Short mmCIF file of C-alpha atoms (C1' of nucleotides) in Angstrom, two decimals:
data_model
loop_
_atom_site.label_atom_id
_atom_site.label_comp_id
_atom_site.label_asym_id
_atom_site.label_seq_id
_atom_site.Cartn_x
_atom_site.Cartn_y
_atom_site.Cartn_z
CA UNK A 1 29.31 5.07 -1.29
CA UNK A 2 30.19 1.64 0.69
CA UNK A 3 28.02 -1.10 0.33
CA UNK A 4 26.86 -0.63 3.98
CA UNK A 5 26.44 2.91 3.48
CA UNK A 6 23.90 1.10 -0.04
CA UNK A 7 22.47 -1.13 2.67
CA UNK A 8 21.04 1.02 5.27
CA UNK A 9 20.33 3.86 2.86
CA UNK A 10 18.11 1.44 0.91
CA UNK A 11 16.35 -0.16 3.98
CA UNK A 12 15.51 2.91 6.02
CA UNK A 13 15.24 5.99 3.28
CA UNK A 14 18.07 7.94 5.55
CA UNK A 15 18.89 11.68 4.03
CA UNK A 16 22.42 10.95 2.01
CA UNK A 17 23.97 13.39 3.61
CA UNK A 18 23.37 11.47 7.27
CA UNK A 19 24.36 8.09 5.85
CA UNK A 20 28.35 8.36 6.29
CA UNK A 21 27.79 9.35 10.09
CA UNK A 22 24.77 6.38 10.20
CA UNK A 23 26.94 3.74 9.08
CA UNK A 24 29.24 4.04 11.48
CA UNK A 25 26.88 2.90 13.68
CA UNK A 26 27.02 -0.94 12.35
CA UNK A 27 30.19 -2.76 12.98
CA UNK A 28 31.02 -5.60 10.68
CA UNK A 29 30.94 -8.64 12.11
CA UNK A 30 31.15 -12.61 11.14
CA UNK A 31 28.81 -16.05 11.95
CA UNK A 32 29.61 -19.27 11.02
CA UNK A 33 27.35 -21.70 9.84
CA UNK A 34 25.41 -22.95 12.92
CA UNK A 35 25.74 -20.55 14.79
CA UNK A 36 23.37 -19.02 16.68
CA UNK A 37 22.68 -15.24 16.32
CA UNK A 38 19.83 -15.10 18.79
CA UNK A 39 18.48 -17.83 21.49
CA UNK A 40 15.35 -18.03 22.88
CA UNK A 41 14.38 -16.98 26.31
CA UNK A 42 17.74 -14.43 26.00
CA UNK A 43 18.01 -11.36 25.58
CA UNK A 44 18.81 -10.51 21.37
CA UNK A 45 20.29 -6.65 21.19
CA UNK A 46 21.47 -6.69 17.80
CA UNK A 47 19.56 -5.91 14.88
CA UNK A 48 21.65 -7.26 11.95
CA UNK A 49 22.25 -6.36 7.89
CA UNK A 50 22.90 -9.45 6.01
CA UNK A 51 25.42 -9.16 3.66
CA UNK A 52 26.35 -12.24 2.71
CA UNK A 53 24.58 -15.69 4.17
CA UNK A 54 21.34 -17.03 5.46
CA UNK A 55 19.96 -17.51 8.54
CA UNK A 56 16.85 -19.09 9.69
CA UNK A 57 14.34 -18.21 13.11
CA UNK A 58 12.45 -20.69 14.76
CA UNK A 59 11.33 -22.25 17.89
CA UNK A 60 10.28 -25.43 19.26
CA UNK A 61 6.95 -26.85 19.36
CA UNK A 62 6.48 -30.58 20.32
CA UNK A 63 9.92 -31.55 20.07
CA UNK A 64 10.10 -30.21 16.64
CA UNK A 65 11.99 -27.17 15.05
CA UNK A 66 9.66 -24.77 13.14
CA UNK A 67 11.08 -22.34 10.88
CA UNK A 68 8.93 -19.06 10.91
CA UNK A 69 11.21 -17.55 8.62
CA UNK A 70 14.68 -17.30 6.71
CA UNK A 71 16.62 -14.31 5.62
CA UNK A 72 18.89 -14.17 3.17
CA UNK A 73 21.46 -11.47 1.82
CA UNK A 74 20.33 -7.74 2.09
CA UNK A 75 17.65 -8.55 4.25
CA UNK A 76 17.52 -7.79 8.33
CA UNK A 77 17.85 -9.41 10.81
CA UNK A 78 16.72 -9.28 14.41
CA UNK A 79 14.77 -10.61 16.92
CA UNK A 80 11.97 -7.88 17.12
CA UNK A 81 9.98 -7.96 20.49
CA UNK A 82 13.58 -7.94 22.17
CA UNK A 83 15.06 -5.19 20.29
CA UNK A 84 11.95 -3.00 20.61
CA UNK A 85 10.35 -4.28 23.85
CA UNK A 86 13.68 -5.11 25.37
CA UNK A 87 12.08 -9.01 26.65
CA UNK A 88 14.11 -12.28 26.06
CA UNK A 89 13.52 -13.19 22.69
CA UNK A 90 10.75 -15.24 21.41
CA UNK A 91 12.72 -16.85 18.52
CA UNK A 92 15.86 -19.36 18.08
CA UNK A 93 18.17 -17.77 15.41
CA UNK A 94 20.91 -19.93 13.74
CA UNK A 95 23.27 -18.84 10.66
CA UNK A 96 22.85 -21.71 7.73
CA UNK A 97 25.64 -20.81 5.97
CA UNK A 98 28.60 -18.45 6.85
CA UNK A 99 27.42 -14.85 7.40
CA UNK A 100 28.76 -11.95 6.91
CA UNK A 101 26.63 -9.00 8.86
CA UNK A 102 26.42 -5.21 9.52
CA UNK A 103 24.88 -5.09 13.17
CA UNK A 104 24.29 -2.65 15.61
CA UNK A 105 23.10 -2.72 18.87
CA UNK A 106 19.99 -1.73 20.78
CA UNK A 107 21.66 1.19 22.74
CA UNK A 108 23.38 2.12 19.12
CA UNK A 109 20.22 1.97 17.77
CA UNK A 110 18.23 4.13 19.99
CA UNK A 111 20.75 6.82 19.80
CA UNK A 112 20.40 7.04 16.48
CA UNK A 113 17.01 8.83 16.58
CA UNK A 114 19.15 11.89 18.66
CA UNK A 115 20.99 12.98 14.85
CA UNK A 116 18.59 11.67 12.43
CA UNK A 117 15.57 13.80 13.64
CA UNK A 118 12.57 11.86 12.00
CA UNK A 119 14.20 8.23 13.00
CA UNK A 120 11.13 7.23 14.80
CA UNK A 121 9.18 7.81 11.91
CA UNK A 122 11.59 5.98 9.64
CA UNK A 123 11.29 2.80 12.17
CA UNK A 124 7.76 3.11 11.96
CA UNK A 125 7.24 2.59 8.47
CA UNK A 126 9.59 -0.12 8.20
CA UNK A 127 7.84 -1.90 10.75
CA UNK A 128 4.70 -1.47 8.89
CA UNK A 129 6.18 -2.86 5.79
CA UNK A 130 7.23 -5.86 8.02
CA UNK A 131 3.56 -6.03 9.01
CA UNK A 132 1.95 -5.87 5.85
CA UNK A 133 4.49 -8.84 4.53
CA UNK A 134 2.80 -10.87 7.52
CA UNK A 135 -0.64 -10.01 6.88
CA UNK A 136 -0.48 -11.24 3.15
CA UNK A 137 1.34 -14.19 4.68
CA UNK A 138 -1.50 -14.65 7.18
CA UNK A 139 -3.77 -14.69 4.23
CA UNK A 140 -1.93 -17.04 2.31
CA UNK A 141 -2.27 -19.52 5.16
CA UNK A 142 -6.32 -18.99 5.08
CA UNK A 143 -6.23 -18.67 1.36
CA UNK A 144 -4.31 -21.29 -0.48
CA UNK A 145 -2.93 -24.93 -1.01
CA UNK A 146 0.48 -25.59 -0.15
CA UNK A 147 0.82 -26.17 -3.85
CA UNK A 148 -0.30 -22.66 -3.99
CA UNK A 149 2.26 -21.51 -1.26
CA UNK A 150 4.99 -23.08 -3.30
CA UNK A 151 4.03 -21.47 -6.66
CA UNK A 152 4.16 -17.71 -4.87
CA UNK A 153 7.22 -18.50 -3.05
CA UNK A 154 8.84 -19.86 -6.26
CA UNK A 155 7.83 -16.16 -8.04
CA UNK A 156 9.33 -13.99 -4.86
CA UNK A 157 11.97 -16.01 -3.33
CA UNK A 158 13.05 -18.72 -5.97
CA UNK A 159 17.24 -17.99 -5.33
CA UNK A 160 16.65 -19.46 -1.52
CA UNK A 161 16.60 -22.90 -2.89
CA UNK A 162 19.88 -23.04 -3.88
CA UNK A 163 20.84 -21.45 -1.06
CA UNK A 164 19.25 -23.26 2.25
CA UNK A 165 18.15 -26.80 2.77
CA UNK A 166 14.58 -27.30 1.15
CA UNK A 167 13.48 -28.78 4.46
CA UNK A 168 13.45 -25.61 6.19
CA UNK A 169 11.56 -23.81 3.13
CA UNK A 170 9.14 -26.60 3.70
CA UNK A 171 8.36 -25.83 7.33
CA UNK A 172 8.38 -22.33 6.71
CA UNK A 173 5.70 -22.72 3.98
CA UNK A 174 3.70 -24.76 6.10
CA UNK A 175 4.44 -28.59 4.89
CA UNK A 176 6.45 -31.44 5.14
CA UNK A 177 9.84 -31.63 3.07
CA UNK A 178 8.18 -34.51 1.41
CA UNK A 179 5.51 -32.49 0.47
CA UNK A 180 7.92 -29.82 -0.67
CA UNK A 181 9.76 -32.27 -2.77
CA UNK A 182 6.65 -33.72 -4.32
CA UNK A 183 5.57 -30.10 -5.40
CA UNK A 184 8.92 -29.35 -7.00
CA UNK A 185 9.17 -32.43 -8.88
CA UNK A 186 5.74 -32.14 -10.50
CA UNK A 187 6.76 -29.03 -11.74
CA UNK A 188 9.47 -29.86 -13.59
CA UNK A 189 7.85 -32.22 -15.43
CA UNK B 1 -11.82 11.09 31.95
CA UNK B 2 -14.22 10.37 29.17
CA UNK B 3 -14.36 6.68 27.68
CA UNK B 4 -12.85 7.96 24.60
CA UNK B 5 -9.87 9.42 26.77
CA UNK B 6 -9.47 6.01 28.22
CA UNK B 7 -9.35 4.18 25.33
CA UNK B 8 -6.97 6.38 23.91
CA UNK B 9 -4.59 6.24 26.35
CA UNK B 10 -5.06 2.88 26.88
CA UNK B 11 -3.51 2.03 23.18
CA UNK B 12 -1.13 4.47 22.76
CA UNK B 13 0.25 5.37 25.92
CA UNK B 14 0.10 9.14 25.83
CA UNK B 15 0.85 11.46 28.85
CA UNK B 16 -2.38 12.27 30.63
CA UNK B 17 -2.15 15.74 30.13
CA UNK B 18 -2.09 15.79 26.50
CA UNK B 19 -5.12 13.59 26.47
CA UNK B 20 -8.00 15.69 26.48
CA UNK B 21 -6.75 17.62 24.14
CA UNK B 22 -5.28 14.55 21.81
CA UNK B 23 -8.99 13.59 22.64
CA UNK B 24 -10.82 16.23 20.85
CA UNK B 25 -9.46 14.79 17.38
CA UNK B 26 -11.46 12.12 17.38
CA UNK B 27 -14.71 12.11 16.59
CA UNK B 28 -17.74 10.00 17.38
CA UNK B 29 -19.22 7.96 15.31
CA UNK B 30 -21.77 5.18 13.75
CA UNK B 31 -21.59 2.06 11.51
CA UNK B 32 -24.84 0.30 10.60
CA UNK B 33 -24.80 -3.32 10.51
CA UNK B 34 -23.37 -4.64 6.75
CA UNK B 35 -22.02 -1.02 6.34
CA UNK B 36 -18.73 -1.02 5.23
CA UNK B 37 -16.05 0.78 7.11
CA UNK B 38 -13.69 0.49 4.10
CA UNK B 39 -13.56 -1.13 0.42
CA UNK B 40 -10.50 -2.76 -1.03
CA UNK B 41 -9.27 -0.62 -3.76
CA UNK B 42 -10.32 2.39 -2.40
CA UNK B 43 -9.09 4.79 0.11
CA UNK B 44 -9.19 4.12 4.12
CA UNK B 45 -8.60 7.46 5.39
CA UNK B 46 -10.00 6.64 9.07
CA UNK B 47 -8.64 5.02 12.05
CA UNK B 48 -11.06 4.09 14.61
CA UNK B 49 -11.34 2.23 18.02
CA UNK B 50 -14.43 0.46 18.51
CA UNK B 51 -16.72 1.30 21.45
CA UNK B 52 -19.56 -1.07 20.13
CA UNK B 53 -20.13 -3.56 17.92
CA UNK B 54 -17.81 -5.77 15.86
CA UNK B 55 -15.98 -5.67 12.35
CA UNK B 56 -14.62 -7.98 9.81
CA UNK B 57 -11.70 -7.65 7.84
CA UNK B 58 -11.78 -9.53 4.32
CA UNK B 59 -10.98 -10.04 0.82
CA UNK B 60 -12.07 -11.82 -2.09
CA UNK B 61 -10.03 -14.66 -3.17
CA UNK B 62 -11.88 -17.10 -6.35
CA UNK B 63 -14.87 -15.82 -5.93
CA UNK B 64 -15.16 -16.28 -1.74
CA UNK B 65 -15.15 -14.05 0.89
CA UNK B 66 -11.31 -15.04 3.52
CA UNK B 67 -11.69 -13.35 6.65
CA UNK B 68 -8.24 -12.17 7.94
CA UNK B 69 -9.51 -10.66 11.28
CA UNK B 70 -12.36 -9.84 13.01
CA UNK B 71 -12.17 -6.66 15.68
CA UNK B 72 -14.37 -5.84 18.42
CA UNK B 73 -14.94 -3.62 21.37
CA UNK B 74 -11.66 -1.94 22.16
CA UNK B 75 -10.20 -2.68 19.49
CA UNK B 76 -8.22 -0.64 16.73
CA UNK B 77 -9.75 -0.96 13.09
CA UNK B 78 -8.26 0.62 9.77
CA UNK B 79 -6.32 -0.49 6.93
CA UNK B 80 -3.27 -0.14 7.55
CA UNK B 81 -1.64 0.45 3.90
CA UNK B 82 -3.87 2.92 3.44
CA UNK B 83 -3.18 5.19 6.53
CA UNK B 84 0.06 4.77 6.71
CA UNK B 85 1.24 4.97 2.93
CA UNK B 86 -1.58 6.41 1.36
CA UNK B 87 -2.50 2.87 -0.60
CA UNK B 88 -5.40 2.19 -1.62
CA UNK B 89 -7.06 -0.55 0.89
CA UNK B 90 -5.97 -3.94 0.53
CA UNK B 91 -8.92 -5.24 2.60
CA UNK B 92 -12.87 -4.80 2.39
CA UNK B 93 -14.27 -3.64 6.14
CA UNK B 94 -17.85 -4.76 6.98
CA UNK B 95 -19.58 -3.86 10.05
CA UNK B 96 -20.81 -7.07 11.91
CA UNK B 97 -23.29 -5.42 13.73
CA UNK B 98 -24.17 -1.82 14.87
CA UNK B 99 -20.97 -0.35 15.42
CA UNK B 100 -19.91 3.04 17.23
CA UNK B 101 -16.48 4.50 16.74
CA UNK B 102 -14.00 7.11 17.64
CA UNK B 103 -11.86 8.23 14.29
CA UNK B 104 -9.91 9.74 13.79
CA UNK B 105 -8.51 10.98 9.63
CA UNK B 106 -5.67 10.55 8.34
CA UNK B 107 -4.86 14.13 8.23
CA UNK B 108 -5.31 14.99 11.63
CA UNK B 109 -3.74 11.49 12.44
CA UNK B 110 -0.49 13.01 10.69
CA UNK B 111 -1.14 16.32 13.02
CA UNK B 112 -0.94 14.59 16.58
CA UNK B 113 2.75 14.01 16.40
CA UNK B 114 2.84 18.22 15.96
CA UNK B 115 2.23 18.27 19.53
CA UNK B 116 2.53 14.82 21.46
CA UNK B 117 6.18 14.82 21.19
CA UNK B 118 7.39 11.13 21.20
CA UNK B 119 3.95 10.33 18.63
CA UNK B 120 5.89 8.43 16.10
CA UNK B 121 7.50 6.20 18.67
CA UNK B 122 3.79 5.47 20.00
CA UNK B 123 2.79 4.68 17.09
CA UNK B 124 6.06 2.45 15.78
CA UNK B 125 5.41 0.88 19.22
CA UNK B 126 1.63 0.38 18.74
CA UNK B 127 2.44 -1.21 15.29
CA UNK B 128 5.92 -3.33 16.42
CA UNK B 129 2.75 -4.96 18.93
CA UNK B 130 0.49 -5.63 15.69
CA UNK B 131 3.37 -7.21 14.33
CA UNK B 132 4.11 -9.75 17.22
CA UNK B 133 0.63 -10.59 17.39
CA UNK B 134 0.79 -11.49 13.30
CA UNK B 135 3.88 -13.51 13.94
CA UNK B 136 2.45 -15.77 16.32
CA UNK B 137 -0.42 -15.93 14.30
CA UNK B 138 2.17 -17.11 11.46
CA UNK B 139 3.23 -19.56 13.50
CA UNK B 140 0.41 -20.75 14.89
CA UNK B 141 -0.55 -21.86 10.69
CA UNK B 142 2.58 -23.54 10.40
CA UNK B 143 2.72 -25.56 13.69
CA UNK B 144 -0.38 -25.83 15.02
CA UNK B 145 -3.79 -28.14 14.24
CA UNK B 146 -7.16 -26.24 13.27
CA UNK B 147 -8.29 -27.67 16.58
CA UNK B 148 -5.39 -26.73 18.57
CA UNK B 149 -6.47 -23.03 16.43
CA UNK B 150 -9.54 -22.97 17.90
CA UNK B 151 -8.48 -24.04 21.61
CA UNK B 152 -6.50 -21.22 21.43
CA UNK B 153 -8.85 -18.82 20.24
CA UNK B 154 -11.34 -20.04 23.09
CA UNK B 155 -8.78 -18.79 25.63
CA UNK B 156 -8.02 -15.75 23.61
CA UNK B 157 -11.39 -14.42 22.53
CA UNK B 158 -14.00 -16.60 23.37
CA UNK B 159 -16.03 -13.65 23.53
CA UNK B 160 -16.35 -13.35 19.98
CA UNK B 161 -18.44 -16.43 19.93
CA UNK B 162 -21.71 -14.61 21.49
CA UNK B 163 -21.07 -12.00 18.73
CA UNK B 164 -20.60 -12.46 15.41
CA UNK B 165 -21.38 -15.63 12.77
CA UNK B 166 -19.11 -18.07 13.57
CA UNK B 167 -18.93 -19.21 9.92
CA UNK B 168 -16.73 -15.88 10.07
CA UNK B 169 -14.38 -16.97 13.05
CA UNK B 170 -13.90 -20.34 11.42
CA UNK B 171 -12.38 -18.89 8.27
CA UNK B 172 -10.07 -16.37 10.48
CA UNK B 173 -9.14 -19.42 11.79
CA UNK B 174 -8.49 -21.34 8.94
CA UNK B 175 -11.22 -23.64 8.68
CA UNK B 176 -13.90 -24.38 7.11
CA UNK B 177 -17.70 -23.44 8.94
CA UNK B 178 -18.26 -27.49 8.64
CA UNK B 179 -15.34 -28.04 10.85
CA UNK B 180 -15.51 -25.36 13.53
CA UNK B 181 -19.16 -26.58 14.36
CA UNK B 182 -18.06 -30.26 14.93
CA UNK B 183 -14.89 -28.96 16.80
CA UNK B 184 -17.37 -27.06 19.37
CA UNK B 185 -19.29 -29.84 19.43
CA UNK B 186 -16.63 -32.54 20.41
CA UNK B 187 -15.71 -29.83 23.07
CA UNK B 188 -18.94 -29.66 24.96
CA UNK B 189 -19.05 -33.51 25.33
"C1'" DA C 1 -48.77 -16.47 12.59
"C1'" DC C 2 -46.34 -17.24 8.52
"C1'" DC C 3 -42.74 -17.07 5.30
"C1'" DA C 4 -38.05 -16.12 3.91
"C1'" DC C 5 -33.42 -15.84 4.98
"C1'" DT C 6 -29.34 -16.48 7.38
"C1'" DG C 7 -26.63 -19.33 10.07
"C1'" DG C 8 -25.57 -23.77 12.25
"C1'" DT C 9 -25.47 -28.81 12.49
"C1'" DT C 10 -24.92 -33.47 10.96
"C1'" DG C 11 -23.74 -37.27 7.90
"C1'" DA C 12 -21.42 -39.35 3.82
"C1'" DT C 13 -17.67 -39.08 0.98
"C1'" DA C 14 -13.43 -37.21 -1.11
"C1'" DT C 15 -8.80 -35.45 -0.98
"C1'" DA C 16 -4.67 -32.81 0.15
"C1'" DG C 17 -1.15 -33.49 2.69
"C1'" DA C 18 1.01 -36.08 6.75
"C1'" DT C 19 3.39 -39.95 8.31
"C1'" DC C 20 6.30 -43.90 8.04
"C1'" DA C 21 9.89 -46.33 5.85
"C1'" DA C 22 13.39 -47.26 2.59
"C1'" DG C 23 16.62 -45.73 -0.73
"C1'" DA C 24 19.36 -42.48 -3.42
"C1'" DA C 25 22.23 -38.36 -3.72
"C1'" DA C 26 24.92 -35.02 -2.28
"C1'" DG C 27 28.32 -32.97 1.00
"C1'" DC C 28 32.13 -33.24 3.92
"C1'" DA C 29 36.05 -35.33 6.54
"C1'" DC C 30 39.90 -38.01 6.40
"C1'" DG D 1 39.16 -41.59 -3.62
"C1'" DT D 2 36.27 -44.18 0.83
"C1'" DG D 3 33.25 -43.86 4.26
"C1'" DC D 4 29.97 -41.08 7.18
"C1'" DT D 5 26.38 -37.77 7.71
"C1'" DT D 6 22.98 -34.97 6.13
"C1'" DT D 7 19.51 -34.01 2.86
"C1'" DC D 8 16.34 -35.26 -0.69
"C1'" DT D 9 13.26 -38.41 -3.10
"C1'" DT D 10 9.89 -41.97 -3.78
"C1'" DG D 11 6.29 -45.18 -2.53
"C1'" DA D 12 2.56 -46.98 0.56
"C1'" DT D 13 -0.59 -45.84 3.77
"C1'" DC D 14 -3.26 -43.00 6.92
"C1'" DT D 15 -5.82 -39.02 8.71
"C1'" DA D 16 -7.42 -34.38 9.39
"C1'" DT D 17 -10.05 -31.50 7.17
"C1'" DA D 18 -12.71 -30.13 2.97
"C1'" DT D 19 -16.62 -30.75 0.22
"C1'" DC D 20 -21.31 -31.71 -0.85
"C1'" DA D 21 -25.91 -32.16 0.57
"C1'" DA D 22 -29.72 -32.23 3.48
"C1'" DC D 23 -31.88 -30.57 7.31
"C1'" DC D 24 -32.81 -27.74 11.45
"C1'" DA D 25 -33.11 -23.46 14.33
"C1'" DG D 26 -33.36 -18.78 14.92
"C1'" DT D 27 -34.71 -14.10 13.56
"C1'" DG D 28 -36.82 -10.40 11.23
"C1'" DG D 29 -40.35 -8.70 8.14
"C1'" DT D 30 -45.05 -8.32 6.84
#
DNA sequence: ACCACTGGTTGATATAGATCAAGAAAGCAC
DNA sequence: GTGCTTTCTTGATCTATATCAACCAGTGGT
């Protein structure tokens, strides 16, 4: 089985037997660092398997960048209201490093529900997975210190920080990269 | 069309003739006030929309009550891990006030796709809009001030204000009862 | 009417984390 | 390598918001 074949198979729970015909679905395809995958206020109609890289979404807000999230290798990528809704899309996406990606695109990916009959269903719960990562990182935000962030981010995503610039880590956690800094070095000590 | 029709169709978008019919699954009602709708660590096995009265979604965190949401009047309430995987709940449920509901069970829930025939792309659509709504929520934590949280929340659901404790609203927002008060207060001036 | 209880306000103080500013390190180009 | 740019660290200060504590205003029960 091809490492794509591994890729969707593990994401969406597709029968073996329909993965060969699935993956053909997602073309490889190549970013280089700083590039964008996904601009704001376009329209974003690919929906994206990382396999090697990291890229970060966020949007502007006073001037400044945000980071509302990065993913790294064998995670998705997309932006979601466009690729579901079909509206421009809310988020800036830029590769950080070189990417290597299995995407597919929004016609390719609604015509995949005509051969894998409970597709919607499949969607579905990964969606709700998605959600229920967002709700505990809702909660986080009404629930604990950024020293507290830092700790649980540390236990589920530790390998990011020697793969992206700390700053964005920072804004995505919900401080300053001199916060962020402070944090790490008291806990080396 | 019955109220329960409309609100039905309303959130899930279902052809109007399979509504009276899609209708007859869910069944009305009653929450006392304090009653819980669901406790964490138990089953949820009911999805409801709220004709009356208002809910709060929380959890325990050292020893204090973090309220991640509060629904109201047209509104969808359930735990989500539960219904959809089978989980145990993730989130205690309290009724605010008196509250009347449609619900509908899980099992029959898992029956209405056997005859609305797109049902699990209503309901990946239904949960893809939960899931914008949590991102912006996301972001709203890491770019936005707790009074720029509340302006917000004055133009979103200011109508929450004349209903439930607003000790609860301040910690769905993030803040602390202390600070929500003086925030109103600086507001009226 | 009275008490008890819950919820809201206000003031004084404390603190986590932001901001500002200056260096130090690490990458990258040539 | 040498310089140039980007990122990270460290220190000094500031500020938004939390905490603690007292008090006040409703509301429901008896």
């Amino acid at each position: 089985m091809s490492s794509k074949e591994q890729y969707i198979g593990q994401y969406f729970g597709i029968q073996p037997q329909l993965l060969p015909q699935t993956a053909t679905f997602f073309k490889e395809n190549a970013l280089l660092k700083n590039e964008y995958f996904c601009r704001q206020g376009r329209n974003c109609n690919t929906l994206s398997f990382i396999r090697s890289g990291a890229l970060r979404v966020f949007a502007y807000q006073d001037g400044k960048e945000v980071t509302q999230w990065i993913a790294a290798e064998g995670e998705l990528i997309t932006d979601l209201s466009s690729i579901m809704f079909g509206t421009t899309a809310r988020w800036e996406i830029q590769a950080l490093s070189d990417c290597e990606l299995y995407s597919i695109d929004r016609n390719d990916l609604n015509r995949l529900g005509d051969f894998i009959p409970n597709w919607a269903a499949l969607e579905k719960t990964f969606i709700s997975k998605c959600f229920l990562m967002l709700e505990d990182r809702v909660f986080s935000f009404l629930s604990m210190t950024a020293e507290e962030r830092y700790q649980q981010f540390l236990v589920k995503r530790m390998h990011l920080f020697n793969e992206v610039p700390h700053q964005y880590i920072a804004s995505m956690l919900g401080m300053t990269p001199e916060t962020l800094s402070r944090l790490r070095n008291k806990n080396l000590k």
